[in-house]
mmCIF file of the C-alpha atoms, coordinates in Angstrom:
data_MODEL
# 
_entry.id   MODEL 
# 
loop_
_atom_site.group_PDB 
_atom_site.id 
_atom_site.type_symbol 
_atom_site.label_atom_id 
_atom_site.label_alt_id 
_atom_site.label_comp_id 
_atom_site.label_asym_id 
_atom_site.label_entity_id 
_atom_site.label_seq_id 
_atom_site.pdbx_PDB_ins_code 
_atom_site.Cartn_x 
_atom_site.Cartn_y 
_atom_site.Cartn_z 
_atom_site.occupancy 
_atom_site.B_iso_or_equiv 
_atom_site.pdbx_formal_charge 
_atom_site.auth_seq_id 
_atom_site.auth_comp_id 
_atom_site.auth_asym_id 
_atom_site.auth_atom_id 
_atom_site.pdbx_PDB_model_num 
ATOM 1   C CA . UNK A 1 1   ? 0.191  0.267  0.003   1.00 0.00 ? 1   UNK A CA 1 
ATOM 2   C CA . UNK A 1 2   ? 1.441  3.111  -0.962  1.00 0.00 ? 2   UNK A CA 1 
ATOM 3   C CA . UNK A 1 3   ? -0.882 5.479  0.886   1.00 0.00 ? 3   UNK A CA 1 
ATOM 4   C CA . UNK A 1 4   ? 0.748  8.342  2.941   1.00 0.00 ? 4   UNK A CA 1 
ATOM 5   C CA . UNK A 1 5   ? -0.317 11.169 4.604   1.00 0.00 ? 5   UNK A CA 1 
ATOM 6   C CA . UNK A 1 6   ? 3.041  13.129 3.572   1.00 0.00 ? 6   UNK A CA 1 
ATOM 7   C CA . UNK A 1 7   ? 2.832  15.622 1.434   1.00 0.00 ? 7   UNK A CA 1 
ATOM 8   C CA . UNK A 1 8   ? 5.782  18.001 -0.594  1.00 0.00 ? 8   UNK A CA 1 
ATOM 9   C CA . UNK A 1 9   ? 5.130  21.305 -2.058  1.00 0.00 ? 9   UNK A CA 1 
ATOM 10  C CA . UNK A 1 10  ? 7.236  23.332 -4.484  1.00 0.00 ? 10  UNK A CA 1 
ATOM 11  C CA . UNK A 1 11  ? 7.524  26.876 -4.910  1.00 0.00 ? 11  UNK A CA 1 
ATOM 12  C CA . UNK A 1 12  ? 9.165  27.849 -8.394  1.00 0.00 ? 12  UNK A CA 1 
ATOM 13  C CA . UNK A 1 13  ? 10.073 31.105 -8.931  1.00 0.00 ? 13  UNK A CA 1 
ATOM 14  C CA . UNK A 1 14  ? 11.946 32.901 -11.512 1.00 0.00 ? 14  UNK A CA 1 
ATOM 15  C CA . UNK A 1 15  ? 13.687 36.218 -11.005 1.00 0.00 ? 15  UNK A CA 1 
ATOM 16  C CA . UNK A 1 16  ? 15.017 38.800 -13.255 1.00 0.00 ? 16  UNK A CA 1 
ATOM 17  C CA . UNK A 1 17  ? 18.860 39.093 -13.241 1.00 0.00 ? 17  UNK A CA 1 
ATOM 18  C CA . UNK A 1 18  ? 18.103 42.320 -15.221 1.00 0.00 ? 18  UNK A CA 1 
ATOM 19  C CA . UNK A 1 19  ? 20.248 45.508 -14.006 1.00 0.00 ? 19  UNK A CA 1 
ATOM 20  C CA . UNK A 1 20  ? 17.699 48.464 -14.129 1.00 0.00 ? 20  UNK A CA 1 
ATOM 21  C CA . UNK A 1 21  ? 18.309 52.086 -12.908 1.00 0.00 ? 21  UNK A CA 1 
ATOM 22  C CA . UNK A 1 22  ? 14.965 52.350 -11.607 1.00 0.00 ? 22  UNK A CA 1 
ATOM 23  C CA . UNK A 1 23  ? 13.005 50.185 -9.118  1.00 0.00 ? 23  UNK A CA 1 
ATOM 24  C CA . UNK A 1 24  ? 11.355 48.710 -12.749 1.00 0.00 ? 24  UNK A CA 1 
ATOM 25  C CA . UNK A 1 25  ? 11.056 44.862 -12.193 1.00 0.00 ? 25  UNK A CA 1 
ATOM 26  C CA . UNK A 1 26  ? 10.987 42.549 -15.366 1.00 0.00 ? 26  UNK A CA 1 
ATOM 27  C CA . UNK A 1 27  ? 8.896  39.464 -15.325 1.00 0.00 ? 27  UNK A CA 1 
ATOM 28  C CA . UNK A 1 28  ? 8.996  36.213 -17.478 1.00 0.00 ? 28  UNK A CA 1 
ATOM 29  C CA . UNK A 1 29  ? 6.380  36.630 -20.085 1.00 0.00 ? 29  UNK A CA 1 
ATOM 30  C CA . UNK A 1 30  ? 3.211  34.449 -20.456 1.00 0.00 ? 30  UNK A CA 1 
ATOM 31  C CA . UNK A 1 31  ? 4.989  32.667 -23.551 1.00 0.00 ? 31  UNK A CA 1 
ATOM 32  C CA . UNK A 1 32  ? 7.691  31.282 -21.395 1.00 0.00 ? 32  UNK A CA 1 
ATOM 33  C CA . UNK A 1 33  ? 5.785  30.128 -18.184 1.00 0.00 ? 33  UNK A CA 1 
ATOM 34  C CA . UNK A 1 34  ? 3.746  28.307 -20.488 1.00 0.00 ? 34  UNK A CA 1 
ATOM 35  C CA . UNK A 1 35  ? 6.442  26.681 -22.066 1.00 0.00 ? 35  UNK A CA 1 
ATOM 36  C CA . UNK A 1 36  ? 7.694  25.987 -18.545 1.00 0.00 ? 36  UNK A CA 1 
ATOM 37  C CA . UNK A 1 37  ? 4.217  24.403 -17.297 1.00 0.00 ? 37  UNK A CA 1 
ATOM 38  C CA . UNK A 1 38  ? 3.515  22.698 -20.379 1.00 0.00 ? 38  UNK A CA 1 
ATOM 39  C CA . UNK A 1 39  ? 7.355  20.740 -19.948 1.00 0.00 ? 39  UNK A CA 1 
ATOM 40  C CA . UNK A 1 40  ? 6.580  20.120 -15.947 1.00 0.00 ? 40  UNK A CA 1 
ATOM 41  C CA . UNK A 1 41  ? 3.028  18.610 -17.171 1.00 0.00 ? 41  UNK A CA 1 
ATOM 42  C CA . UNK A 1 42  ? 4.788  15.335 -18.158 1.00 0.00 ? 42  UNK A CA 1 
ATOM 43  C CA . UNK A 1 43  ? 5.158  15.212 -14.117 1.00 0.00 ? 43  UNK A CA 1 
ATOM 44  C CA . UNK A 1 44  ? 1.770  15.719 -13.184 1.00 0.00 ? 44  UNK A CA 1 
ATOM 45  C CA . UNK A 1 45  ? -0.053 12.844 -11.855 1.00 0.00 ? 45  UNK A CA 1 
ATOM 46  C CA . UNK A 1 46  ? -3.125 11.690 -9.944  1.00 0.00 ? 46  UNK A CA 1 
ATOM 47  C CA . UNK A 1 47  ? -0.776 12.747 -6.832  1.00 0.00 ? 47  UNK A CA 1 
ATOM 48  C CA . UNK A 1 48  ? 0.867  15.997 -7.692  1.00 0.00 ? 48  UNK A CA 1 
ATOM 49  C CA . UNK A 1 49  ? -0.673 18.814 -9.588  1.00 0.00 ? 49  UNK A CA 1 
ATOM 50  C CA . UNK A 1 50  ? 0.547  22.049 -11.027 1.00 0.00 ? 50  UNK A CA 1 
ATOM 51  C CA . UNK A 1 51  ? -0.354 25.462 -11.122 1.00 0.00 ? 51  UNK A CA 1 
ATOM 52  C CA . UNK A 1 52  ? 0.502  28.560 -12.143 1.00 0.00 ? 52  UNK A CA 1 
ATOM 53  C CA . UNK A 1 53  ? 0.336  31.356 -9.062  1.00 0.00 ? 53  UNK A CA 1 
ATOM 54  C CA . UNK A 1 54  ? 1.970  34.410 -10.142 1.00 0.00 ? 54  UNK A CA 1 
ATOM 55  C CA . UNK A 1 55  ? 3.473  35.746 -13.369 1.00 0.00 ? 55  UNK A CA 1 
ATOM 56  C CA . UNK A 1 56  ? 6.738  34.450 -12.166 1.00 0.00 ? 56  UNK A CA 1 
ATOM 57  C CA . UNK A 1 57  ? 5.881  31.706 -9.682  1.00 0.00 ? 57  UNK A CA 1 
ATOM 58  C CA . UNK A 1 58  ? 4.734  27.846 -10.258 1.00 0.00 ? 58  UNK A CA 1 
ATOM 59  C CA . UNK A 1 59  ? 3.381  26.287 -7.773  1.00 0.00 ? 59  UNK A CA 1 
ATOM 60  C CA . UNK A 1 60  ? 3.765  21.535 -7.619  1.00 0.00 ? 60  UNK A CA 1 
ATOM 61  C CA . UNK A 1 61  ? 1.847  20.081 -4.719  1.00 0.00 ? 61  UNK A CA 1 
ATOM 62  C CA . UNK A 1 62  ? 3.029  16.380 -4.199  1.00 0.00 ? 62  UNK A CA 1 
ATOM 63  C CA . UNK A 1 63  ? 1.278  13.717 -1.543  1.00 0.00 ? 63  UNK A CA 1 
ATOM 64  C CA . UNK A 1 64  ? 2.681  10.683 -3.073  1.00 0.00 ? 64  UNK A CA 1 
ATOM 65  C CA . UNK A 1 65  ? 6.593  11.754 -1.829  1.00 0.00 ? 65  UNK A CA 1 
ATOM 66  C CA . UNK A 1 66  ? 7.668  9.575  1.099   1.00 0.00 ? 66  UNK A CA 1 
ATOM 67  C CA . UNK A 1 67  ? 10.604 11.330 2.006   1.00 0.00 ? 67  UNK A CA 1 
ATOM 68  C CA . UNK A 1 68  ? 13.194 14.371 2.177   1.00 0.00 ? 68  UNK A CA 1 
ATOM 69  C CA . UNK A 1 69  ? 15.352 12.787 0.071   1.00 0.00 ? 69  UNK A CA 1 
ATOM 70  C CA . UNK A 1 70  ? 12.679 12.123 -3.162  1.00 0.00 ? 70  UNK A CA 1 
ATOM 71  C CA . UNK A 1 71  ? 11.034 15.610 -2.389  1.00 0.00 ? 71  UNK A CA 1 
ATOM 72  C CA . UNK A 1 72  ? 14.861 16.906 -3.062  1.00 0.00 ? 72  UNK A CA 1 
ATOM 73  C CA . UNK A 1 73  ? 15.578 14.638 -5.998  1.00 0.00 ? 73  UNK A CA 1 
ATOM 74  C CA . UNK A 1 74  ? 12.302 15.418 -7.533  1.00 0.00 ? 74  UNK A CA 1 
ATOM 75  C CA . UNK A 1 75  ? 13.055 19.189 -7.144  1.00 0.00 ? 75  UNK A CA 1 
ATOM 76  C CA . UNK A 1 76  ? 16.134 18.255 -9.460  1.00 0.00 ? 76  UNK A CA 1 
ATOM 77  C CA . UNK A 1 77  ? 14.059 16.999 -11.941 1.00 0.00 ? 77  UNK A CA 1 
ATOM 78  C CA . UNK A 1 78  ? 11.989 20.126 -12.288 1.00 0.00 ? 78  UNK A CA 1 
ATOM 79  C CA . UNK A 1 79  ? 15.170 22.405 -12.379 1.00 0.00 ? 79  UNK A CA 1 
ATOM 80  C CA . UNK A 1 80  ? 16.475 20.512 -15.046 1.00 0.00 ? 80  UNK A CA 1 
ATOM 81  C CA . UNK A 1 81  ? 13.126 21.163 -17.300 1.00 0.00 ? 81  UNK A CA 1 
ATOM 82  C CA . UNK A 1 82  ? 12.967 24.831 -16.111 1.00 0.00 ? 82  UNK A CA 1 
ATOM 83  C CA . UNK A 1 83  ? 17.219 25.078 -17.400 1.00 0.00 ? 83  UNK A CA 1 
ATOM 84  C CA . UNK A 1 84  ? 16.548 23.700 -20.461 1.00 0.00 ? 84  UNK A CA 1 
ATOM 85  C CA . UNK A 1 85  ? 13.058 25.919 -21.500 1.00 0.00 ? 85  UNK A CA 1 
ATOM 86  C CA . UNK A 1 86  ? 15.365 29.203 -20.215 1.00 0.00 ? 86  UNK A CA 1 
ATOM 87  C CA . UNK A 1 87  ? 18.293 27.540 -22.531 1.00 0.00 ? 87  UNK A CA 1 
ATOM 88  C CA . UNK A 1 88  ? 16.262 26.967 -25.475 1.00 0.00 ? 88  UNK A CA 1 
ATOM 89  C CA . UNK A 1 89  ? 14.940 30.461 -25.407 1.00 0.00 ? 89  UNK A CA 1 
ATOM 90  C CA . UNK A 1 90  ? 18.281 32.238 -24.688 1.00 0.00 ? 90  UNK A CA 1 
ATOM 91  C CA . UNK A 1 91  ? 16.845 33.395 -21.419 1.00 0.00 ? 91  UNK A CA 1 
ATOM 92  C CA . UNK A 1 92  ? 19.642 31.544 -19.480 1.00 0.00 ? 92  UNK A CA 1 
ATOM 93  C CA . UNK A 1 93  ? 21.585 35.066 -18.532 1.00 0.00 ? 93  UNK A CA 1 
ATOM 94  C CA . UNK A 1 94  ? 18.248 36.957 -18.324 1.00 0.00 ? 94  UNK A CA 1 
ATOM 95  C CA . UNK A 1 95  ? 16.318 34.798 -15.277 1.00 0.00 ? 95  UNK A CA 1 
ATOM 96  C CA . UNK A 1 96  ? 17.815 32.635 -12.535 1.00 0.00 ? 96  UNK A CA 1 
ATOM 97  C CA . UNK A 1 97  ? 15.152 30.200 -10.522 1.00 0.00 ? 97  UNK A CA 1 
ATOM 98  C CA . UNK A 1 98  ? 15.334 29.221 -7.490  1.00 0.00 ? 98  UNK A CA 1 
ATOM 99  C CA . UNK A 1 99  ? 12.977 26.190 -6.273  1.00 0.00 ? 99  UNK A CA 1 
ATOM 100 C CA . UNK A 1 100 ? 11.955 26.498 -2.474  1.00 0.00 ? 100 UNK A CA 1 
ATOM 101 C CA . UNK A 1 101 ? 10.567 22.790 -0.945  1.00 0.00 ? 101 UNK A CA 1 
ATOM 102 C CA . UNK A 1 102 ? 8.670  21.628 1.921   1.00 0.00 ? 102 UNK A CA 1 
ATOM 103 C CA . UNK A 1 103 ? 8.314  18.361 3.019   1.00 0.00 ? 103 UNK A CA 1 
ATOM 104 C CA . UNK A 1 104 ? 5.378  17.748 5.614   1.00 0.00 ? 104 UNK A CA 1 
ATOM 105 C CA . UNK A 1 105 ? 5.548  13.994 6.437   1.00 0.00 ? 105 UNK A CA 1 
ATOM 106 C CA . UNK A 1 106 ? 2.467  13.830 8.530   1.00 0.00 ? 106 UNK A CA 1 
ATOM 107 C CA . UNK A 1 107 ? 0.658  16.731 6.273   1.00 0.00 ? 107 UNK A CA 1 
ATOM 108 C CA . UNK A 1 108 ? -0.155 18.611 9.564   1.00 0.00 ? 108 UNK A CA 1 
ATOM 109 C CA . UNK A 1 109 ? 0.252  21.935 7.776   1.00 0.00 ? 109 UNK A CA 1 
ATOM 110 C CA . UNK A 1 110 ? -2.507 23.863 5.677   1.00 0.00 ? 110 UNK A CA 1 
ATOM 111 C CA . UNK A 1 111 ? -1.848 24.693 2.068   1.00 0.00 ? 111 UNK A CA 1 
ATOM 112 C CA . UNK A 1 112 ? -1.487 28.274 2.675   1.00 0.00 ? 112 UNK A CA 1 
ATOM 113 C CA . UNK A 1 113 ? 1.398  27.735 5.354   1.00 0.00 ? 113 UNK A CA 1 
ATOM 114 C CA . UNK A 1 114 ? 3.098  25.129 3.204   1.00 0.00 ? 114 UNK A CA 1 
ATOM 115 C CA . UNK A 1 115 ? 3.118  27.229 -0.019  1.00 0.00 ? 115 UNK A CA 1 
ATOM 116 C CA . UNK A 1 116 ? 4.013  30.149 2.068   1.00 0.00 ? 116 UNK A CA 1 
ATOM 117 C CA . UNK A 1 117 ? 6.739  28.813 3.577   1.00 0.00 ? 117 UNK A CA 1 
ATOM 118 C CA . UNK A 1 118 ? 7.862  27.176 0.252   1.00 0.00 ? 118 UNK A CA 1 
ATOM 119 C CA . UNK A 1 119 ? 8.136  30.690 -1.505  1.00 0.00 ? 119 UNK A CA 1 
ATOM 120 C CA . UNK A 1 120 ? 9.948  32.330 1.640   1.00 0.00 ? 120 UNK A CA 1 
ATOM 121 C CA . UNK A 1 121 ? 12.854 29.592 1.155   1.00 0.00 ? 121 UNK A CA 1 
ATOM 122 C CA . UNK A 1 122 ? 13.151 30.498 -3.056  1.00 0.00 ? 122 UNK A CA 1 
ATOM 123 C CA . UNK A 1 123 ? 13.087 33.948 -1.935  1.00 0.00 ? 123 UNK A CA 1 
ATOM 124 C CA . UNK A 1 124 ? 15.373 33.560 1.059   1.00 0.00 ? 124 UNK A CA 1 
ATOM 125 C CA . UNK A 1 125 ? 18.017 31.651 -1.547  1.00 0.00 ? 125 UNK A CA 1 
ATOM 126 C CA . UNK A 1 126 ? 18.158 33.963 -4.088  1.00 0.00 ? 126 UNK A CA 1 
ATOM 127 C CA . UNK A 1 127 ? 18.389 36.674 -1.980  1.00 0.00 ? 127 UNK A CA 1 
ATOM 128 C CA . UNK A 1 128 ? 21.334 35.029 -0.012  1.00 0.00 ? 128 UNK A CA 1 
ATOM 129 C CA . UNK A 1 129 ? 23.005 33.833 -3.577  1.00 0.00 ? 129 UNK A CA 1 
ATOM 130 C CA . UNK A 1 130 ? 22.474 30.147 -2.287  1.00 0.00 ? 130 UNK A CA 1 
ATOM 131 C CA . UNK A 1 131 ? 23.854 28.370 -5.233  1.00 0.00 ? 131 UNK A CA 1 
ATOM 132 C CA . UNK A 1 132 ? 21.777 25.120 -5.609  1.00 0.00 ? 132 UNK A CA 1 
ATOM 133 C CA . UNK A 1 133 ? 18.528 25.873 -7.339  1.00 0.00 ? 133 UNK A CA 1 
ATOM 134 C CA . UNK A 1 134 ? 16.542 23.589 -4.929  1.00 0.00 ? 134 UNK A CA 1 
ATOM 135 C CA . UNK A 1 135 ? 16.118 24.419 -1.456  1.00 0.00 ? 135 UNK A CA 1 
ATOM 136 C CA . UNK A 1 136 ? 14.773 22.108 1.107   1.00 0.00 ? 136 UNK A CA 1 
ATOM 137 C CA . UNK A 1 137 ? 13.235 23.625 4.173   1.00 0.00 ? 137 UNK A CA 1 
ATOM 138 C CA . UNK A 1 138 ? 14.649 22.773 7.504   1.00 0.00 ? 138 UNK A CA 1 
ATOM 139 C CA . UNK A 1 139 ? 12.803 23.384 11.114  1.00 0.00 ? 139 UNK A CA 1 
ATOM 140 C CA . UNK A 1 140 ? 16.129 23.198 12.715  1.00 0.00 ? 140 UNK A CA 1 
ATOM 141 C CA . UNK A 1 141 ? 17.712 25.724 10.692  1.00 0.00 ? 141 UNK A CA 1 
ATOM 142 C CA . UNK A 1 142 ? 18.176 29.631 11.916  1.00 0.00 ? 142 UNK A CA 1 
ATOM 143 C CA . UNK A 1 143 ? 17.644 30.662 8.188   1.00 0.00 ? 143 UNK A CA 1 
ATOM 144 C CA . UNK A 1 144 ? 17.967 34.616 10.406  1.00 0.00 ? 144 UNK A CA 1 
ATOM 145 C CA . UNK A 1 145 ? 21.355 33.341 11.429  1.00 0.00 ? 145 UNK A CA 1 
ATOM 146 C CA . UNK A 1 146 ? 22.261 31.619 8.274   1.00 0.00 ? 146 UNK A CA 1 
ATOM 147 C CA . UNK A 1 147 ? 21.250 35.278 6.392   1.00 0.00 ? 147 UNK A CA 1 
ATOM 148 C CA . UNK A 1 148 ? 23.524 37.226 8.537   1.00 0.00 ? 148 UNK A CA 1 
ATOM 149 C CA . UNK A 1 149 ? 26.306 34.893 8.415   1.00 0.00 ? 149 UNK A CA 1 
ATOM 150 C CA . UNK A 1 150 ? 26.273 34.997 4.513   1.00 0.00 ? 150 UNK A CA 1 
ATOM 151 C CA . UNK A 1 151 ? 25.866 38.831 5.026   1.00 0.00 ? 151 UNK A CA 1 
ATOM 152 C CA . UNK A 1 152 ? 29.558 38.804 7.342   1.00 0.00 ? 152 UNK A CA 1 
ATOM 153 C CA . UNK A 1 153 ? 31.112 36.352 4.790   1.00 0.00 ? 153 UNK A CA 1 
ATOM 154 C CA . UNK A 1 154 ? 30.016 38.889 1.971   1.00 0.00 ? 154 UNK A CA 1 
ATOM 155 C CA . UNK A 1 155 ? 31.817 41.422 4.045   1.00 0.00 ? 155 UNK A CA 1 
ATOM 156 C CA . UNK A 1 156 ? 34.721 39.814 5.105   1.00 0.00 ? 156 UNK A CA 1 
ATOM 157 C CA . UNK A 1 157 ? 35.186 38.809 0.823   1.00 0.00 ? 157 UNK A CA 1 
ATOM 158 C CA . UNK A 1 158 ? 34.862 42.549 -0.206  1.00 0.00 ? 158 UNK A CA 1 
ATOM 159 C CA . UNK A 1 159 ? 37.681 43.517 2.398   1.00 0.00 ? 159 UNK A CA 1 
ATOM 160 C CA . UNK A 1 160 ? 39.771 40.571 1.686   1.00 0.00 ? 160 UNK A CA 1 
ATOM 161 C CA . UNK A 1 161 ? 39.591 41.686 -2.029  1.00 0.00 ? 161 UNK A CA 1 
ATOM 162 C CA . UNK A 1 162 ? 40.356 45.260 -1.002  1.00 0.00 ? 162 UNK A CA 1 
ATOM 163 C CA . UNK A 1 163 ? 36.887 46.236 -3.246  1.00 0.00 ? 163 UNK A CA 1 
ATOM 164 C CA . UNK A 1 164 ? 36.292 48.977 -0.244  1.00 0.00 ? 164 UNK A CA 1 
ATOM 165 C CA . UNK A 1 165 ? 38.486 51.249 1.738   1.00 0.00 ? 165 UNK A CA 1 
ATOM 166 C CA . UNK A 1 166 ? 38.421 51.008 5.563   1.00 0.00 ? 166 UNK A CA 1 
ATOM 167 C CA . UNK A 1 167 ? 40.228 52.320 8.478   1.00 0.00 ? 167 UNK A CA 1 
ATOM 168 C CA . UNK A 1 168 ? 40.846 51.364 11.904  1.00 0.00 ? 168 UNK A CA 1 
ATOM 169 C CA . UNK A 1 169 ? 40.319 53.897 14.442  1.00 0.00 ? 169 UNK A CA 1 
ATOM 170 C CA . UNK A 1 170 ? 41.108 52.926 18.381  1.00 0.00 ? 170 UNK A CA 1 
ATOM 171 C CA . UNK A 1 171 ? 38.389 53.173 20.828  1.00 0.00 ? 171 UNK A CA 1 
ATOM 172 C CA . UNK A 1 172 ? 39.873 55.422 23.757  1.00 0.00 ? 172 UNK A CA 1 
ATOM 173 C CA . UNK A 1 173 ? 38.166 55.008 26.660  1.00 0.00 ? 173 UNK A CA 1 
ATOM 174 C CA . UNK A 1 174 ? 37.497 58.252 28.926  1.00 0.00 ? 174 UNK A CA 1 
ATOM 175 C CA . UNK A 1 175 ? 37.207 56.381 32.310  1.00 0.00 ? 175 UNK A CA 1 
ATOM 176 C CA . UNK A 1 176 ? 40.900 56.060 32.522  1.00 0.00 ? 176 UNK A CA 1 
# 
């Protein structure tokens, strides 16, 4: 019996890599998102559903995944298909994408909670320059601390490469 109470939710989010002088945001056009949806449709089953959430987001909900390794492996399959569509359209330099994954073993969270967390994971991965395109949410990880560590590492890299000027000023204790 393959019946399981677990669910895996994927948020595939495209990000523009265009540089703009203003606050303008470039969104993937409907044709590209339709091509990606059509490509991912081959993964649809009676226990796996796809939907286009926004102009730059696709949600996939899977009720047949048994464990986190399976959830990650399927995420990488989705990643290959999205990469292929971007490449075939010459858009691999204009868009990046991240796939936020939430695996809920006991199906204890609502769809809204799962989709919000998956979306936050894809945005977190993009904002923090995480190399992998597939990012699994881990409730035991402190993402705020991870984000702070990334900022500190970025500052160290900038200083090490002499990309900024810095001066050391000693602090004088006025009580002595």
